[in-house]
PDB file of C-alpha atoms in Angstrom:
ATOM      1  CA  MET A   1      78.971 -54.613-130.005  1.00 42.00           C
ATOM      2  CA  THR A   2      82.694 -54.183-130.559  1.00 43.00           C
ATOM      3  CA  ILE A   3      85.136 -55.632-128.087  1.00 44.00           C
ATOM      4  CA  MET A   4      88.121 -53.339-127.879  1.00 45.00           C
ATOM      5  CA  LYS A   5      90.306 -55.085-125.286  1.00 52.00           C
ATOM      6  CA  PRO A   6      90.700 -58.627-123.995  1.00 51.00           C
ATOM      7  CA  ASN A   7      88.900 -59.519-120.786  1.00 50.00           C
ATOM      8  CA  GLN A   8      90.898 -57.785-118.080  1.00 55.00           C
ATOM      9  CA  THR A   9      88.479 -58.193-115.202  1.00 57.00           C
ATOM     10  CA  GLY A  10      90.210 -61.352-114.005  1.00 65.00           C
ATOM     11  CA  ALA A  11      86.856 -62.918-113.124  1.00 79.00           C
ATOM     12  CA  SER A  12      84.910 -65.611-114.932  1.00 87.00           C
ATOM     13  CA  HIS A  13      81.131 -65.798-115.013  1.00 91.00           C
ATOM     14  CA  THR A  14      79.996 -69.322-114.224  1.00 93.00           C
ATOM     15  CA  VAL A  15      76.953 -70.463-116.184  1.00 94.00           C
ATOM     16  CA  ALA A  16      74.986 -73.621-115.381  1.00 95.00           C
ATOM     17  CA  LEU A  17      73.035 -75.438-118.072  1.00 96.00           C
ATOM     18  CA  LEU A  18      70.239 -77.437-116.443  1.00 96.00           C
ATOM     19  CA  ILE A  19      69.410 -80.331-118.759  1.00 97.00           C
ATOM     20  CA  TYR A  20      66.666 -82.910-118.400  1.00 96.00           C
ATOM     21  CA  GLU A  21      65.582 -86.231-119.902  1.00 96.00           C
ATOM     22  CA  ASN A  22      64.730 -86.059-123.614  1.00 96.00           C
ATOM     23  CA  CYS A  23      66.204 -82.581-124.066  1.00 96.00           C
ATOM     24  CA  GLN A  24      67.715 -81.714-127.429  1.00 96.00           C
ATOM     25  CA  GLY A  25      71.437 -82.387-127.318  1.00 94.00           C
ATOM     26  CA  SER A  26      72.002 -79.867-130.093  1.00 95.00           C
ATOM     27  CA  ALA A  27      70.512 -77.099-127.930  1.00 95.00           C
ATOM     28  CA  VAL A  28      72.978 -77.905-125.153  1.00 95.00           C
ATOM     29  CA  SER A  29      76.006 -78.091-127.436  1.00 95.00           C
ATOM     30  CA  SER A  30      74.963 -74.924-129.299  1.00 96.00           C
ATOM     31  CA  LEU A  31      74.864 -72.921-126.082  1.00 95.00           C
ATOM     32  CA  VAL A  32      78.275 -74.262-125.030  1.00 96.00           C
ATOM     33  CA  GLU A  33      79.673 -73.207-128.409  1.00 96.00           C
ATOM     34  CA  VAL A  34      78.228 -69.688-128.036  1.00 95.00           C
ATOM     35  CA  LEU A  35      79.951 -69.322-124.655  1.00 94.00           C
ATOM     36  CA  ASP A  36      83.190 -70.674-126.104  1.00 91.00           C
ATOM     37  CA  ILE A  37      83.031 -68.184-128.994  1.00 89.00           C
ATOM     38  CA  ALA A  38      82.358 -65.368-126.511  1.00 88.00           C
ATOM     39  CA  ASN A  39      85.559 -66.392-124.706  1.00 87.00           C
ATOM     40  CA  LEU A  40      87.430 -66.322-127.998  1.00 85.00           C
ATOM     41  CA  TYR A  41      86.176 -62.832-128.860  1.00 83.00           C
ATOM     42  CA  ALA A  42      86.822 -61.572-125.330  1.00 82.00           C
ATOM     43  CA  GLY A  43      90.447 -62.540-125.814  1.00 78.00           C
ATOM     44  CA  ARG A  44      90.566 -61.052-129.314  1.00 74.00           C
ATOM     45  CA  GLY A  45      91.860 -64.381-130.630  1.00 66.00           C
ATOM     46  CA  GLU A  46      94.416 -64.821-127.850  1.00 71.00           C
ATOM     47  CA  PRO A  47      93.982 -67.565-125.247  1.00 65.00           C
ATOM     48  CA  LEU A  48      92.653 -66.092-122.013  1.00 62.00           C
ATOM     49  CA  THR A  49      94.291 -66.828-118.697  1.00 69.00           C
ATOM     50  CA  THR A  50      90.863 -66.332-117.167  1.00 82.00           C
ATOM     51  CA  PRO A  51      88.020 -67.010-119.598  1.00 86.00           C
ATOM     52  CA  LEU A  52      85.039 -64.695-119.579  1.00 89.00           C
ATOM     53  CA  PHE A  53      82.656 -67.648-119.182  1.00 92.00           C
ATOM     54  CA  ARG A  54      82.909 -71.057-117.562  1.00 93.00           C
ATOM     55  CA  TRP A  55      80.057 -73.520-117.739  1.00 95.00           C
ATOM     56  CA  LEU A  56      78.705 -76.541-115.940  1.00 95.00           C
ATOM     57  CA  ILE A  57      76.123 -78.966-117.223  1.00 97.00           C
ATOM     58  CA  VAL A  58      73.824 -80.145-114.448  1.00 97.00           C
ATOM     59  CA  SER A  59      70.679 -82.260-114.186  1.00 97.00           C
ATOM     60  CA  PRO A  60      67.901 -82.099-111.590  1.00 96.00           C
ATOM     61  CA  ASP A  61      69.101 -85.290-109.851  1.00 96.00           C
ATOM     62  CA  GLY A  62      72.808 -85.053-110.706  1.00 96.00           C
ATOM     63  CA  LYS A  63      72.692 -88.153-112.907  1.00 97.00           C
ATOM     64  CA  PRO A  64      73.542 -88.391-116.636  1.00 97.00           C
ATOM     65  CA  VAL A  65      70.686 -87.505-118.972  1.00 97.00           C
ATOM     66  CA  ALA A  66      69.523 -89.283-122.134  1.00 97.00           C
ATOM     67  CA  THR A  67      68.802 -86.741-124.876  1.00 95.00           C
ATOM     68  CA  MET A  68      65.941 -86.909-127.345  1.00 95.00           C
ATOM     69  CA  GLY A  69      68.312 -88.638-129.775  1.00 93.00           C
ATOM     70  CA  GLY A  70      69.263 -91.269-127.204  1.00 94.00           C
ATOM     71  CA  ILE A  71      72.731 -89.889-126.430  1.00 94.00           C
ATOM     72  CA  ASP A  72      73.726 -89.937-122.772  1.00 96.00           C
ATOM     73  CA  MET A  73      75.126 -86.617-121.566  1.00 96.00           C
ATOM     74  CA  ALA A  74      77.428 -86.515-118.564  1.00 96.00           C
ATOM     75  CA  VAL A  75      76.778 -83.822-115.966  1.00 97.00           C
ATOM     76  CA  ALA A  76      78.834 -82.154-113.248  1.00 96.00           C
ATOM     77  CA  GLY A  77      76.149 -83.045-110.698  1.00 96.00           C
ATOM     78  CA  GLY A  78      72.895 -81.563-109.523  1.00 95.00           C
ATOM     79  CA  PRO A  79      72.223 -77.901-108.734  1.00 92.00           C
ATOM     80  CA  ALA A  80      72.930 -78.444-105.023  1.00 91.00           C
ATOM     81  CA  GLN A  81      76.222 -80.248-105.770  1.00 93.00           C
ATOM     82  CA  VAL A  82      77.993 -77.523-107.745  1.00 92.00           C
ATOM     83  CA  PRO A  83      79.116 -73.984-106.874  1.00 90.00           C
ATOM     84  CA  ALA A  84      76.397 -71.362-107.281  1.00 91.00           C
ATOM     85  CA  PRO A  85      76.476 -70.057-110.873  1.00 92.00           C
ATOM     86  CA  ALA A  86      75.966 -66.455-111.949  1.00 91.00           C
ATOM     87  CA  LEU A  87      73.314 -67.618-114.432  1.00 90.00           C
ATOM     88  CA  ILE A  88      71.253 -70.765-115.031  1.00 92.00           C
ATOM     89  CA  PHE A  89      69.901 -71.786-118.446  1.00 92.00           C
ATOM     90  CA  ILE A  90      67.063 -74.303-118.473  1.00 90.00           C
TER      91      ILE A  90
END
């Protein structure tokens, strides 16, 4: 796919990443990086006023989650505590 113009829709797509105890932290950070790169390409290297994607990291109970490697990941809350996303990754 070739992106010809920067994002001109003016709307961001909110994505929620639902994480859980003992998840792989690298899987979470890899997905965030993919969304960040998509924003970069959507702007053709220019900073976007409105990014194509925004993301929230959430957990089932809204509390921080310990990853498989023992790293605590902060979350924005639980699914019921954040605005409804366009897409949820589990």
